[in-house]
PDB file of C-alpha atoms in Angstrom:
ATOM      1  CA  UNK A   1     -94.986 -19.386 -36.415  1.00  0.00           C
ATOM      2  CA  UNK A   2     -98.513 -20.602 -36.047  1.00  0.00           C
ATOM      3  CA  UNK A   3     -99.907 -24.063 -36.487  1.00  0.00           C
ATOM      4  CA  UNK A   4     -99.911 -25.403 -40.037  1.00  0.00           C
ATOM      5  CA  UNK A   5    -103.002 -27.452 -40.831  1.00  0.00           C
ATOM      6  CA  UNK A   6    -103.101 -30.044 -43.560  1.00  0.00           C
ATOM      7  CA  UNK A   7    -106.033 -31.937 -45.032  1.00  0.00           C
ATOM      8  CA  UNK A   8    -106.781 -34.844 -47.280  1.00  0.00           C
ATOM      9  CA  UNK A   9    -108.370 -33.967 -50.596  1.00  0.00           C
ATOM     10  CA  UNK A  10    -110.619 -35.903 -52.911  1.00  0.00           C
ATOM     11  CA  UNK A  11    -111.238 -35.236 -56.566  1.00  0.00           C
ATOM     12  CA  UNK A  12    -113.336 -36.614 -59.392  1.00  0.00           C
ATOM     13  CA  UNK A  13    -111.232 -38.168 -62.115  1.00  0.00           C
ATOM     14  CA  UNK A  14    -112.624 -36.572 -65.268  1.00  0.00           C
ATOM     15  CA  UNK A  15    -111.542 -39.505 -67.450  1.00  0.00           C
ATOM     16  CA  UNK A  16    -113.638 -42.179 -65.742  1.00  0.00           C
ATOM     17  CA  UNK A  17    -115.834 -40.263 -63.273  1.00  0.00           C
ATOM     18  CA  UNK A  18    -114.412 -42.007 -60.169  1.00  0.00           C
ATOM     19  CA  UNK A  19    -114.006 -40.091 -56.933  1.00  0.00           C
ATOM     20  CA  UNK A  20    -110.419 -40.561 -55.782  1.00  0.00           C
ATOM     21  CA  UNK A  21    -108.539 -39.644 -52.638  1.00  0.00           C
ATOM     22  CA  UNK A  22    -105.374 -37.627 -53.285  1.00  0.00           C
ATOM     23  CA  UNK A  23    -102.473 -39.690 -51.848  1.00  0.00           C
ATOM     24  CA  UNK A  24    -100.805 -36.853 -49.886  1.00  0.00           C
ATOM     25  CA  UNK A  25    -101.920 -34.531 -47.123  1.00  0.00           C
ATOM     26  CA  UNK A  26    -101.821 -30.900 -48.305  1.00  0.00           C
ATOM     27  CA  UNK A  27    -102.239 -27.436 -46.873  1.00  0.00           C
ATOM     28  CA  UNK A  28    -104.728 -25.126 -48.586  1.00  0.00           C
ATOM     29  CA  UNK A  29    -101.893 -23.272 -50.322  1.00  0.00           C
ATOM     30  CA  UNK A  30    -100.318 -26.511 -51.589  1.00  0.00           C
ATOM     31  CA  UNK A  31    -103.676 -27.741 -52.867  1.00  0.00           C
ATOM     32  CA  UNK A  32    -104.035 -24.518 -54.852  1.00  0.00           C
ATOM     33  CA  UNK A  33    -100.846 -25.381 -56.735  1.00  0.00           C
ATOM     34  CA  UNK A  34    -101.424 -29.139 -57.077  1.00  0.00           C
ATOM     35  CA  UNK A  35    -101.645 -30.001 -60.773  1.00  0.00           C
ATOM     36  CA  UNK A  36    -103.724 -33.148 -60.226  1.00  0.00           C
ATOM     37  CA  UNK A  37    -106.366 -31.270 -58.268  1.00  0.00           C
ATOM     38  CA  UNK A  38    -106.377 -28.342 -60.702  1.00  0.00           C
ATOM     39  CA  UNK A  39    -106.914 -30.631 -63.689  1.00  0.00           C
ATOM     40  CA  UNK A  40    -109.706 -32.612 -62.006  1.00  0.00           C
ATOM     41  CA  UNK A  41    -112.389 -30.175 -60.803  1.00  0.00           C
ATOM     42  CA  UNK A  42    -110.046 -28.540 -58.253  1.00  0.00           C
ATOM     43  CA  UNK A  43    -110.687 -31.247 -55.668  1.00  0.00           C
ATOM     44  CA  UNK A  44    -112.534 -30.953 -52.380  1.00  0.00           C
ATOM     45  CA  UNK A  45    -110.966 -30.504 -48.976  1.00  0.00           C
ATOM     46  CA  UNK A  46    -112.185 -33.101 -46.462  1.00  0.00           C
ATOM     47  CA  UNK A  47    -112.619 -30.864 -43.395  1.00  0.00           C
ATOM     48  CA  UNK A  48    -112.972 -33.748 -40.948  1.00  0.00           C
ATOM     49  CA  UNK A  49    -109.400 -34.905 -41.841  1.00  0.00           C
ATOM     50  CA  UNK A  50    -107.705 -31.759 -40.510  1.00  0.00           C
ATOM     51  CA  UNK A  51    -104.458 -32.403 -38.658  1.00  0.00           C
ATOM     52  CA  UNK A  52    -101.401 -30.448 -37.595  1.00  0.00           C
ATOM     53  CA  UNK A  53     -98.426 -30.836 -39.897  1.00  0.00           C
ATOM     54  CA  UNK A  54     -95.328 -32.165 -38.186  1.00  0.00           C
ATOM     55  CA  UNK A  55     -92.123 -32.110 -40.203  1.00  0.00           C
ATOM     56  CA  UNK A  56     -91.782 -31.727 -43.960  1.00  0.00           C
ATOM     57  CA  UNK A  57     -94.666 -32.707 -46.240  1.00  0.00           C
ATOM     58  CA  UNK A  58     -94.702 -36.308 -47.488  1.00  0.00           C
ATOM     59  CA  UNK A  59     -95.175 -35.264 -51.117  1.00  0.00           C
ATOM     60  CA  UNK A  60     -91.798 -33.486 -51.128  1.00  0.00           C
ATOM     61  CA  UNK A  61     -89.887 -36.753 -50.746  1.00  0.00           C
ATOM     62  CA  UNK A  62     -92.135 -38.576 -53.217  1.00  0.00           C
ATOM     63  CA  UNK A  63     -91.578 -36.019 -55.975  1.00  0.00           C
ATOM     64  CA  UNK A  64     -87.859 -35.545 -55.454  1.00  0.00           C
ATOM     65  CA  UNK A  65     -86.001 -35.787 -58.736  1.00  0.00           C
ATOM     66  CA  UNK A  66     -83.565 -38.650 -58.855  1.00  0.00           C
ATOM     67  CA  UNK A  67     -80.104 -37.582 -60.008  1.00  0.00           C
ATOM     68  CA  UNK A  68     -79.437 -38.672 -63.560  1.00  0.00           C
ATOM     69  CA  UNK A  69     -76.805 -38.176 -66.202  1.00  0.00           C
ATOM     70  CA  UNK A  70     -73.078 -38.315 -65.760  1.00  0.00           C
ATOM     71  CA  UNK A  71     -71.901 -38.582 -62.178  1.00  0.00           C
ATOM     72  CA  UNK A  72     -69.011 -36.335 -61.249  1.00  0.00           C
ATOM     73  CA  UNK A  73     -65.653 -37.901 -60.517  1.00  0.00           C
ATOM     74  CA  UNK A  74     -64.054 -37.540 -57.107  1.00  0.00           C
ATOM     75  CA  UNK A  75     -61.127 -35.145 -56.746  1.00  0.00           C
ATOM     76  CA  UNK A  76     -57.793 -36.715 -57.669  1.00  0.00           C
ATOM     77  CA  UNK A  77     -54.230 -35.798 -58.601  1.00  0.00           C
ATOM     78  CA  UNK A  78     -53.703 -36.122 -62.330  1.00  0.00           C
ATOM     79  CA  UNK A  79     -50.834 -38.411 -63.321  1.00  0.00           C
ATOM     80  CA  UNK A  80     -47.868 -36.751 -64.987  1.00  0.00           C
ATOM     81  CA  UNK A  81     -46.788 -37.836 -68.470  1.00  0.00           C
ATOM     82  CA  UNK A  82     -43.834 -39.822 -67.093  1.00  0.00           C
ATOM     83  CA  UNK A  83     -46.171 -41.695 -64.735  1.00  0.00           C
ATOM     84  CA  UNK A  84     -48.468 -42.575 -67.626  1.00  0.00           C
ATOM     85  CA  UNK A  85     -45.529 -43.859 -69.692  1.00  0.00           C
ATOM     86  CA  UNK A  86     -44.312 -45.969 -66.765  1.00  0.00           C
ATOM     87  CA  UNK A  87     -47.823 -47.325 -66.164  1.00  0.00           C
ATOM     88  CA  UNK A  88     -48.197 -48.151 -69.868  1.00  0.00           C
ATOM     89  CA  UNK A  89     -44.956 -50.145 -69.813  1.00  0.00           C
ATOM     90  CA  UNK A  90     -45.942 -51.961 -66.619  1.00  0.00           C
ATOM     91  CA  UNK A  91     -49.576 -52.813 -67.433  1.00  0.00           C
ATOM     92  CA  UNK A  92     -50.403 -55.649 -69.819  1.00  0.00           C
ATOM     93  CA  UNK A  93     -54.189 -55.311 -69.715  1.00  0.00           C
ATOM     94  CA  UNK A  94     -55.220 -54.006 -73.166  1.00  0.00           C
ATOM     95  CA  UNK A  95     -58.132 -51.990 -71.728  1.00  0.00           C
ATOM     96  CA  UNK A  96     -55.861 -50.155 -69.283  1.00  0.00           C
ATOM     97  CA  UNK A  97     -53.315 -49.494 -72.033  1.00  0.00           C
ATOM     98  CA  UNK A  98     -56.055 -48.146 -74.316  1.00  0.00           C
ATOM     99  CA  UNK A  99     -57.244 -45.740 -71.612  1.00  0.00           C
ATOM    100  CA  UNK A 100     -53.674 -44.536 -71.036  1.00  0.00           C
ATOM    101  CA  UNK A 101     -53.247 -43.932 -74.764  1.00  0.00           C
ATOM    102  CA  UNK A 102     -56.551 -42.050 -74.842  1.00  0.00           C
ATOM    103  CA  UNK A 103     -55.445 -39.775 -71.978  1.00  0.00           C
ATOM    104  CA  UNK A 104     -52.138 -39.024 -73.702  1.00  0.00           C
ATOM    105  CA  UNK A 105     -53.945 -38.373 -76.998  1.00  0.00           C
ATOM    106  CA  UNK A 106     -56.441 -36.026 -75.323  1.00  0.00           C
ATOM    107  CA  UNK A 107     -53.592 -34.063 -73.765  1.00  0.00           C
ATOM    108  CA  UNK A 108     -51.876 -33.717 -77.148  1.00  0.00           C
ATOM    109  CA  UNK A 109     -55.129 -32.548 -78.742  1.00  0.00           C
ATOM    110  CA  UNK A 110     -55.446 -29.905 -76.015  1.00  0.00           C
ATOM    111  CA  UNK A 111     -51.971 -28.694 -76.988  1.00  0.00           C
ATOM    112  CA  UNK A 112     -53.034 -28.450 -80.629  1.00  0.00           C
ATOM    113  CA  UNK A 113     -56.177 -26.551 -79.618  1.00  0.00           C
ATOM    114  CA  UNK A 114     -53.995 -24.099 -77.698  1.00  0.00           C
ATOM    115  CA  UNK A 115     -51.878 -23.544 -80.821  1.00  0.00           C
ATOM    116  CA  UNK A 116     -54.988 -22.920 -82.929  1.00  0.00           C
ATOM    117  CA  UNK A 117     -56.298 -20.542 -80.295  1.00  0.00           C
ATOM    118  CA  UNK A 118     -53.084 -18.528 -80.504  1.00  0.00           C
ATOM    119  CA  UNK A 119     -53.454 -18.247 -84.290  1.00  0.00           C
ATOM    120  CA  UNK A 120     -57.042 -17.006 -83.958  1.00  0.00           C
ATOM    121  CA  UNK A 121     -56.077 -14.630 -81.153  1.00  0.00           C
ATOM    122  CA  UNK A 122     -53.325 -13.106 -83.289  1.00  0.00           C
ATOM    123  CA  UNK A 123     -55.920 -12.488 -86.017  1.00  0.00           C
ATOM    124  CA  UNK A 124     -58.850 -11.175 -83.934  1.00  0.00           C
ATOM    125  CA  UNK A 125     -57.100 -10.060 -80.729  1.00  0.00           C
ATOM    126  CA  UNK A 126     -59.508 -10.267 -77.749  1.00  0.00           C
ATOM    127  CA  UNK A 127     -62.743  -9.615 -79.645  1.00  0.00           C
ATOM    128  CA  UNK A 128     -64.095 -13.164 -79.392  1.00  0.00           C
ATOM    129  CA  UNK A 129     -65.520 -13.869 -75.943  1.00  0.00           C
ATOM    130  CA  UNK A 130     -66.139 -17.577 -76.612  1.00  0.00           C
ATOM    131  CA  UNK A 131     -62.531 -18.066 -77.651  1.00  0.00           C
ATOM    132  CA  UNK A 132     -61.371 -16.418 -74.451  1.00  0.00           C
ATOM    133  CA  UNK A 133     -63.582 -18.747 -72.394  1.00  0.00           C
ATOM    134  CA  UNK A 134     -62.162 -21.713 -74.323  1.00  0.00           C
ATOM    135  CA  UNK A 135     -58.641 -20.479 -73.624  1.00  0.00           C
ATOM    136  CA  UNK A 136     -59.387 -20.247 -69.901  1.00  0.00           C
ATOM    137  CA  UNK A 137     -60.820 -23.780 -69.836  1.00  0.00           C
ATOM    138  CA  UNK A 138     -57.788 -25.188 -71.622  1.00  0.00           C
ATOM    139  CA  UNK A 139     -55.421 -23.237 -69.400  1.00  0.00           C
ATOM    140  CA  UNK A 140     -57.108 -24.538 -66.235  1.00  0.00           C
ATOM    141  CA  UNK A 141     -56.945 -28.097 -67.565  1.00  0.00           C
ATOM    142  CA  UNK A 142     -53.236 -27.690 -68.314  1.00  0.00           C
ATOM    143  CA  UNK A 143     -52.606 -26.419 -64.796  1.00  0.00           C
ATOM    144  CA  UNK A 144     -54.585 -29.332 -63.369  1.00  0.00           C
ATOM    145  CA  UNK A 145     -52.706 -32.071 -65.216  1.00  0.00           C
ATOM    146  CA  UNK A 146     -49.282 -30.431 -65.209  1.00  0.00           C
ATOM    147  CA  UNK A 147     -46.825 -30.878 -68.059  1.00  0.00           C
ATOM    148  CA  UNK A 148     -48.183 -33.000 -70.890  1.00  0.00           C
ATOM    149  CA  UNK A 149     -44.867 -34.305 -72.180  1.00  0.00           C
ATOM    150  CA  UNK A 150     -44.126 -35.418 -75.695  1.00  0.00           C
ATOM    151  CA  UNK A 151     -41.940 -33.886 -78.399  1.00  0.00           C
ATOM    152  CA  UNK A 152     -44.856 -32.132 -80.094  1.00  0.00           C
ATOM    153  CA  UNK A 153     -45.486 -30.015 -76.990  1.00  0.00           C
ATOM    154  CA  UNK A 154     -42.025 -28.450 -76.638  1.00  0.00           C
ATOM    155  CA  UNK A 155     -43.008 -25.280 -78.503  1.00  0.00           C
ATOM    156  CA  UNK A 156     -46.335 -25.031 -76.711  1.00  0.00           C
ATOM    157  CA  UNK A 157     -44.648 -25.377 -73.316  1.00  0.00           C
ATOM    158  CA  UNK A 158     -42.173 -22.591 -73.970  1.00  0.00           C
ATOM    159  CA  UNK A 159     -44.961 -20.300 -75.221  1.00  0.00           C
ATOM    160  CA  UNK A 160     -47.130 -21.214 -72.213  1.00  0.00           C
ATOM    161  CA  UNK A 161     -44.237 -20.424 -69.852  1.00  0.00           C
ATOM    162  CA  UNK A 162     -43.680 -17.075 -71.561  1.00  0.00           C
ATOM    163  CA  UNK A 163     -47.400 -16.284 -71.417  1.00  0.00           C
ATOM    164  CA  UNK A 164     -47.574 -17.175 -67.727  1.00  0.00           C
ATOM    165  CA  UNK A 165     -44.630 -14.884 -66.960  1.00  0.00           C
ATOM    166  CA  UNK A 166     -46.307 -12.010 -68.835  1.00  0.00           C
ATOM    167  CA  UNK A 167     -49.639 -12.491 -67.048  1.00  0.00           C
ATOM    168  CA  UNK A 168     -48.115 -12.779 -63.574  1.00  0.00           C
ATOM    169  CA  UNK A 169     -48.138 -15.502 -60.937  1.00  0.00           C
ATOM    170  CA  UNK A 170     -50.004 -18.629 -62.023  1.00  0.00           C
ATOM    171  CA  UNK A 171     -50.396 -22.026 -60.361  1.00  0.00           C
ATOM    172  CA  UNK A 172     -48.097 -23.571 -62.995  1.00  0.00           C
ATOM    173  CA  UNK A 173     -45.232 -21.297 -61.913  1.00  0.00           C
ATOM    174  CA  UNK A 174     -44.817 -22.967 -58.526  1.00  0.00           C
ATOM    175  CA  UNK A 175     -44.490 -26.385 -60.188  1.00  0.00           C
ATOM    176  CA  UNK A 176     -41.650 -25.140 -62.399  1.00  0.00           C
ATOM    177  CA  UNK A 177     -39.864 -23.550 -59.417  1.00  0.00           C
ATOM    178  CA  UNK A 178     -39.474 -26.896 -57.623  1.00  0.00           C
TER     179      UNK A 178
END
């Protein structure tokens, strides 16, 4: 690949009439896409500032988007229901106990959602794509966390076991075999 030349550019700020130097060195192609230069009289290349580009352009690092939003959690083994019960009995910190209760509650709600999904599936069969995607998400979450525990889940567990046997080998089957 040939030599890549970069230049400094100046432009006239249309708001106040000042001539300003663009803060980054740009190639001709980059200058053609630079919003600041396009908005302010397209800028002027300063030919006497020509230099060979070495490495990545400086503007790339300056305009990198900082990650925002919810950070992903690291991979971990989900605690089984019995482990959560034991941890709840052992811990006295009310915040820890509240989080444990929230996890158990969320798992029970997922079981209820599975039951509702089965009712809808019996009515509409496999005609609802979104419901099938929801079923897959719930099923993957169940496989990830293992058995949920609790008396309200006994029926759901037996139906899930029967469904897994009908559909073939699933990750949950190897847990039950142990």
